[in-house]
Coordinates of C-alpha atoms and ligand atoms in Angstrom, one line a residue:
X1 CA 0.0 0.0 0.0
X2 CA 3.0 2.1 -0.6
X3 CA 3.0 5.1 1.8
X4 CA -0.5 5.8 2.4
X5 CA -2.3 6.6 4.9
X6 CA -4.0 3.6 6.7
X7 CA -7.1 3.9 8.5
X8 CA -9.5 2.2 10.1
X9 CA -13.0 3.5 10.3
X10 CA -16.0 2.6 12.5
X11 CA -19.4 4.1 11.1
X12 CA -22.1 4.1 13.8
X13 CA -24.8 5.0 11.6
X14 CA -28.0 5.7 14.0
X15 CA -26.7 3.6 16.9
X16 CA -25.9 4.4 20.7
X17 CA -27.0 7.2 22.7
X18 CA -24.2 9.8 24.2
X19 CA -24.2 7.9 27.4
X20 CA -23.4 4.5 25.0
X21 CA -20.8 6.3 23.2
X22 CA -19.3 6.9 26.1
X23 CA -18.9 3.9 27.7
X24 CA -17.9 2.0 24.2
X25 CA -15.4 4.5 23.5
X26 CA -14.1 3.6 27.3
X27 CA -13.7 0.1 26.4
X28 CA -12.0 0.9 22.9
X29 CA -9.2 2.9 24.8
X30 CA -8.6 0.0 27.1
X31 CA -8.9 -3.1 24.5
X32 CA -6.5 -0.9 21.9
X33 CA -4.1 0.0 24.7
X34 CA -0.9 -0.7 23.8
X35 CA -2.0 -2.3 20.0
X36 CA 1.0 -0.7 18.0
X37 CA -0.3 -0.1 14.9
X38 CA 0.3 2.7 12.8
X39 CA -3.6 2.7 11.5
X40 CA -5.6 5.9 12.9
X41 CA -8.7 4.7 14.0
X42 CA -11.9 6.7 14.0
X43 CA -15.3 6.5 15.2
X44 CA -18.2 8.2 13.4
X45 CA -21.0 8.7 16.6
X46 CA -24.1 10.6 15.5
X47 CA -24.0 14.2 15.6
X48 CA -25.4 14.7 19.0
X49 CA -22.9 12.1 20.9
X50 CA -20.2 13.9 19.2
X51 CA -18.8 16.1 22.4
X52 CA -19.3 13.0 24.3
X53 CA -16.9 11.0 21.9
X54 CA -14.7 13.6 22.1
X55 CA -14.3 13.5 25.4
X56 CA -13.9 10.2 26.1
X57 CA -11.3 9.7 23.3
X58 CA -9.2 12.4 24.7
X59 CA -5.5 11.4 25.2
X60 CA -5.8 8.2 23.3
X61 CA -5.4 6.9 19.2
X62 CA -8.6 6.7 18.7
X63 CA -10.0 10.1 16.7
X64 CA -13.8 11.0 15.9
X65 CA -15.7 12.2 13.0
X66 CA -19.4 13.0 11.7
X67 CA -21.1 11.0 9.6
X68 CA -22.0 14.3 7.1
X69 CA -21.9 17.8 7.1
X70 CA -24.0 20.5 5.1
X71 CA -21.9 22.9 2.8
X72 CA -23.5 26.4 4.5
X73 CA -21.7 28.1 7.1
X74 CA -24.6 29.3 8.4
X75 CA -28.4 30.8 7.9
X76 CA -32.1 29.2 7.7
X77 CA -31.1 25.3 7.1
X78 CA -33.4 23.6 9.7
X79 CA -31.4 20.1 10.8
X80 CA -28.1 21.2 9.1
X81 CA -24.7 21.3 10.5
X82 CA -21.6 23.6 9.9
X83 CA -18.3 22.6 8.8
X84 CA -17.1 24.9 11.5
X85 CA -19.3 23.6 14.2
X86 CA -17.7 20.1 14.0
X87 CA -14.1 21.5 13.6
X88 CA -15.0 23.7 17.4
X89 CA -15.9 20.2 18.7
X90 CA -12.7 18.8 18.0
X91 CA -13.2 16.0 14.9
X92 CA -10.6 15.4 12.6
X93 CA -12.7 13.7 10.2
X94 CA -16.1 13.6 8.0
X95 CA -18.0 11.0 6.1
X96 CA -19.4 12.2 2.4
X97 CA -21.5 10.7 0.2
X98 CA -22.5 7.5 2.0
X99 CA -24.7 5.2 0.0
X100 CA -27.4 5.3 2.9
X101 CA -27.4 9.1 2.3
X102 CA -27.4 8.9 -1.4
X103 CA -30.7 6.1 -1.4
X104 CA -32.5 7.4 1.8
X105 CA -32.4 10.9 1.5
X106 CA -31.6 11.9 -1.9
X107 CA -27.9 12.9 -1.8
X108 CA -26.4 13.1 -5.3
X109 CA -22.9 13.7 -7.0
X110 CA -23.6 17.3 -7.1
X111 CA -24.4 17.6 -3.3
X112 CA -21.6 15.6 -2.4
X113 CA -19.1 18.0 -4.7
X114 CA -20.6 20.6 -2.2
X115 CA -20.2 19.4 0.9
X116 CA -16.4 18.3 -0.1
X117 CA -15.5 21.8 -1.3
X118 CA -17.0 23.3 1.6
X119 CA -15.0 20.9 4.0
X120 CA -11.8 21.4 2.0
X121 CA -12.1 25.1 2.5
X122 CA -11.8 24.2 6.4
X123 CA -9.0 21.5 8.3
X124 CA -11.5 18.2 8.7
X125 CA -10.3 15.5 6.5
X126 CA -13.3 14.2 3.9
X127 CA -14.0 10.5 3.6
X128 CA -16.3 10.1 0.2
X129 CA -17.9 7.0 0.0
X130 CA -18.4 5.6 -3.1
X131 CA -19.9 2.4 -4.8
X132 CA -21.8 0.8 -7.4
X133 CA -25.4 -1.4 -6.4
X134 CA -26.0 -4.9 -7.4
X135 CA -28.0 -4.4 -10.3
X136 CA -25.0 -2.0 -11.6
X137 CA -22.4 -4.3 -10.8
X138 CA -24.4 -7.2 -12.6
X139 CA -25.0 -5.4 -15.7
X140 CA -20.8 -4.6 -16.1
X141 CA -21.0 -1.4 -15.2
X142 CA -18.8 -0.9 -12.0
X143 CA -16.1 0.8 -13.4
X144 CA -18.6 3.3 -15.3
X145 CA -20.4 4.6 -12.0
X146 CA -17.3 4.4 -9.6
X147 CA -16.0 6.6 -12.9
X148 CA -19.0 8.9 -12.4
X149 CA -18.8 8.6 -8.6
X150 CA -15.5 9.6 -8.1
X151 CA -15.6 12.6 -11.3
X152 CA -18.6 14.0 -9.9
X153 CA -17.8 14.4 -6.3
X154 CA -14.0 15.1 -7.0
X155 CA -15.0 18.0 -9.7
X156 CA -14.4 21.5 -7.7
X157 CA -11.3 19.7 -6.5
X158 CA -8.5 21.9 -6.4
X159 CA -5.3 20.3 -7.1
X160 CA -3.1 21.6 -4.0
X161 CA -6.7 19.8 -2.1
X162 CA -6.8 16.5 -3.6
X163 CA -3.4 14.7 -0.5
X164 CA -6.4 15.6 1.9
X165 CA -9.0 13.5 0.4
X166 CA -9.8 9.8 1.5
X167 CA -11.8 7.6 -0.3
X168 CA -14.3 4.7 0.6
X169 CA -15.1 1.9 -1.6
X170 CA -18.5 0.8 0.0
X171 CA -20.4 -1.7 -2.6
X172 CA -23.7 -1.1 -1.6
X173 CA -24.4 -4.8 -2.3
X174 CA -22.0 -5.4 0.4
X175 CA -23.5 -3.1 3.2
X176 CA -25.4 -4.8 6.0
X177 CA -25.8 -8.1 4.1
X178 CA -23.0 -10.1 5.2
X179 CA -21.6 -10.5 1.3
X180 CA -18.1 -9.1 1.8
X181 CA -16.5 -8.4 -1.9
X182 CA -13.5 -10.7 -1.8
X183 CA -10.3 -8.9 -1.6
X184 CA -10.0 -9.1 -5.6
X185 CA -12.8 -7.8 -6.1
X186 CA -12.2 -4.7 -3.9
X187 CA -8.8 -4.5 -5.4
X188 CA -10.0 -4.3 -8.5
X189 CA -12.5 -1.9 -7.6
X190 CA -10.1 0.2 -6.0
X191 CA -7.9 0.0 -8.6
X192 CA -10.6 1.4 -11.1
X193 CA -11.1 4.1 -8.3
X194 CA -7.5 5.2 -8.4
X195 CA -7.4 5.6 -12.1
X196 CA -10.1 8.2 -12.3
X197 CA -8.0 10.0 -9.9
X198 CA -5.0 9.7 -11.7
X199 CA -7.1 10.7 -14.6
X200 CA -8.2 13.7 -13.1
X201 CA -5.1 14.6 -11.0
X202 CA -2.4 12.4 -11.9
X203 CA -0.7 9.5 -11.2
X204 CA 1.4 10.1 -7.8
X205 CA -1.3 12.4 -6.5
X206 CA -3.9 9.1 -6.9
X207 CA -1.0 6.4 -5.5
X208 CA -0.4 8.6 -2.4
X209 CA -4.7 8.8 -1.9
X210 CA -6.1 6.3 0.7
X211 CA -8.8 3.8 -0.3
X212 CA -10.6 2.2 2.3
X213 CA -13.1 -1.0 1.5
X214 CA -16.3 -1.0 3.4
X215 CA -19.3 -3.3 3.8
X216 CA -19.6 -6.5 5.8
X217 CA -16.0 -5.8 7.5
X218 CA -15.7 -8.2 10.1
X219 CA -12.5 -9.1 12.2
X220 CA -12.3 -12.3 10.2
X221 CA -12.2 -11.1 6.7
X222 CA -10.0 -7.5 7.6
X223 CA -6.4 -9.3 7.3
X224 CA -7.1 -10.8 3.8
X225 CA -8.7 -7.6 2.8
X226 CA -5.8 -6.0 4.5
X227 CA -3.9 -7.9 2.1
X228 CA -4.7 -6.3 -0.8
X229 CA -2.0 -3.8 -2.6
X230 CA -5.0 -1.3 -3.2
X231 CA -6.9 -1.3 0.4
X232 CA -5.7 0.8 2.4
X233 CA -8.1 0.4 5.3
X234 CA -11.3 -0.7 5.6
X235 CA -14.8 1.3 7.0
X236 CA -16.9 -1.2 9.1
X237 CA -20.6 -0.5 10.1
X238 CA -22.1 -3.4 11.9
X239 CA -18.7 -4.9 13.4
X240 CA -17.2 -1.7 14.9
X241 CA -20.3 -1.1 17.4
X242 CA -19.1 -3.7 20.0
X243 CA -15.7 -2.5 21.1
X244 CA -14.2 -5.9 21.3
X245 CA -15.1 -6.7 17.4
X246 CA -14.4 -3.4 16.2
X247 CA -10.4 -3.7 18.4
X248 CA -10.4 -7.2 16.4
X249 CA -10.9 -5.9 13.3
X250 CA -7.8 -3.1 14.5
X251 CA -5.8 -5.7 15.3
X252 CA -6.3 -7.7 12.3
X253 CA -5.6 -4.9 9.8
X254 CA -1.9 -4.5 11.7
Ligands
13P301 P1 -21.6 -2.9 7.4 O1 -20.1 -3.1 7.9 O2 -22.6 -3.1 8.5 O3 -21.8 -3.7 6.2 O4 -21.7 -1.4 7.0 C1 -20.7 -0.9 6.1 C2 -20.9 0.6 6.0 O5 -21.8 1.1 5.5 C3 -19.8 1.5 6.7 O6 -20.0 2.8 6.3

């Protein structure tokens, strides 16, 4: 995986209460206490557990993101969030684009080009998720929507932004269902991924970008995921909301 950046990501979705977060976050620190591994791990609470996680990971590896932002600063946006309120809370990361945002509630290439430019105009570090749905992947057309995916979100993209920019790999096939893609075919995915950044903004700028496979991580499957020469970490829903499973899946990646 050359010199990229490796991370390991645990999206919470619309799980745990701040009093939850608090007390699984507790039992992170101790089960990763003295793990040496050069992975930065993140947790992605909802918004309104985010102090909370913030708190409780103080002093430790572990760092804490949102799972979306809106692209205002601030005005009449009933439900939205500011780039600048998550930065005064102390994150270090956001989550763009994920699939469960793009079918549930309408999010789109363009709105995710927003929400990246705005973030890249601040210090938190975007994750776009990107990923193709059964019926696309079925019909050969992958590499023609992670194309679209990845050239629509990355558009406004200034070049001096694009070393701050991780991206996800989340088949949304794979999500919730148990159906991991085997490591070749997140390679291979990931591979496709990196080429429409290269396309867009060169070859060493896409070999030094991160690409993190998600969907139906578990601590048995990380390590041959892991494996891979493309993945360079993984994002894991389901398995990172029990601290011992989500530490297993920390120690597996090594
Ligand atoms: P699961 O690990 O539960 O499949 O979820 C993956 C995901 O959507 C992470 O963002």
């Amino acid at each position: 995986m050359a010199n990229r950046k490796k991370i390991i990501a645990g999206n919470w979705k619309l799980n745990k209460t701040a009093g939850e977060t608090r007390s699984t976050i507790l039992e992170l620190r101790n089960k990763l206490a003295g793990l040496a591994t050069r992975a930065e791990v993140v947790v992605f609470p909802p918004f309104v557990s985010l102090e909370t996680a913030v708190d409780a990971a103080r002093e430790t590896v572990l760092k804490v993101g949102a799972q979306n932002v809106f692209w205002e600063k601030s005005g009449a946006y009933t439900g939205e969030v500011s780039v600048t309120m998550l930065e005064t809370l102390g994150l270090e990361f956001v989550l763009l684009g994920h699939s469960e945002r793009r079918v549930l509630f309408g999010e789109t290439d363009a709105t995710v080009a927003r929400r990246l430019e705005a973030v890249l105009d601040g210090k938190l570090t975007p994750i776009v998720c990107v990923g193709e749905v059964l019926e696309e992947r079925e019909s050969n057309r992958t590499g023609e929507v992670l194309e679209r995916q990845v050239g629509g979100a990355l558009r406004n993209v200034a070049p001096d932004h694009i070393g701050r920019i991780v991206v996800a790999y989340e088949p949304v096939w794979a999500i919730g269902t148990g159906k991991t893609a085997s490591p070749a075919i997140a390679n291979d995915a990931h591979t496709l991924i990196r080429s429409s950044i290269a396309a867009m903004f060169g070859r060493s700028a896409a070999d030094e970008t991160s690409i993190l496979y998600g969907g139906s991580v578990k601590p048995e499957n990380t390590a041959s995921l892991m494996s891979e020469s493309e993945v360079d970490g993984v994002l894991v829903g389901g398995a990172s909301l029990d601290a011992a499973s989500f530490a297993e899946v920390v120690r597996a990646a090594g």
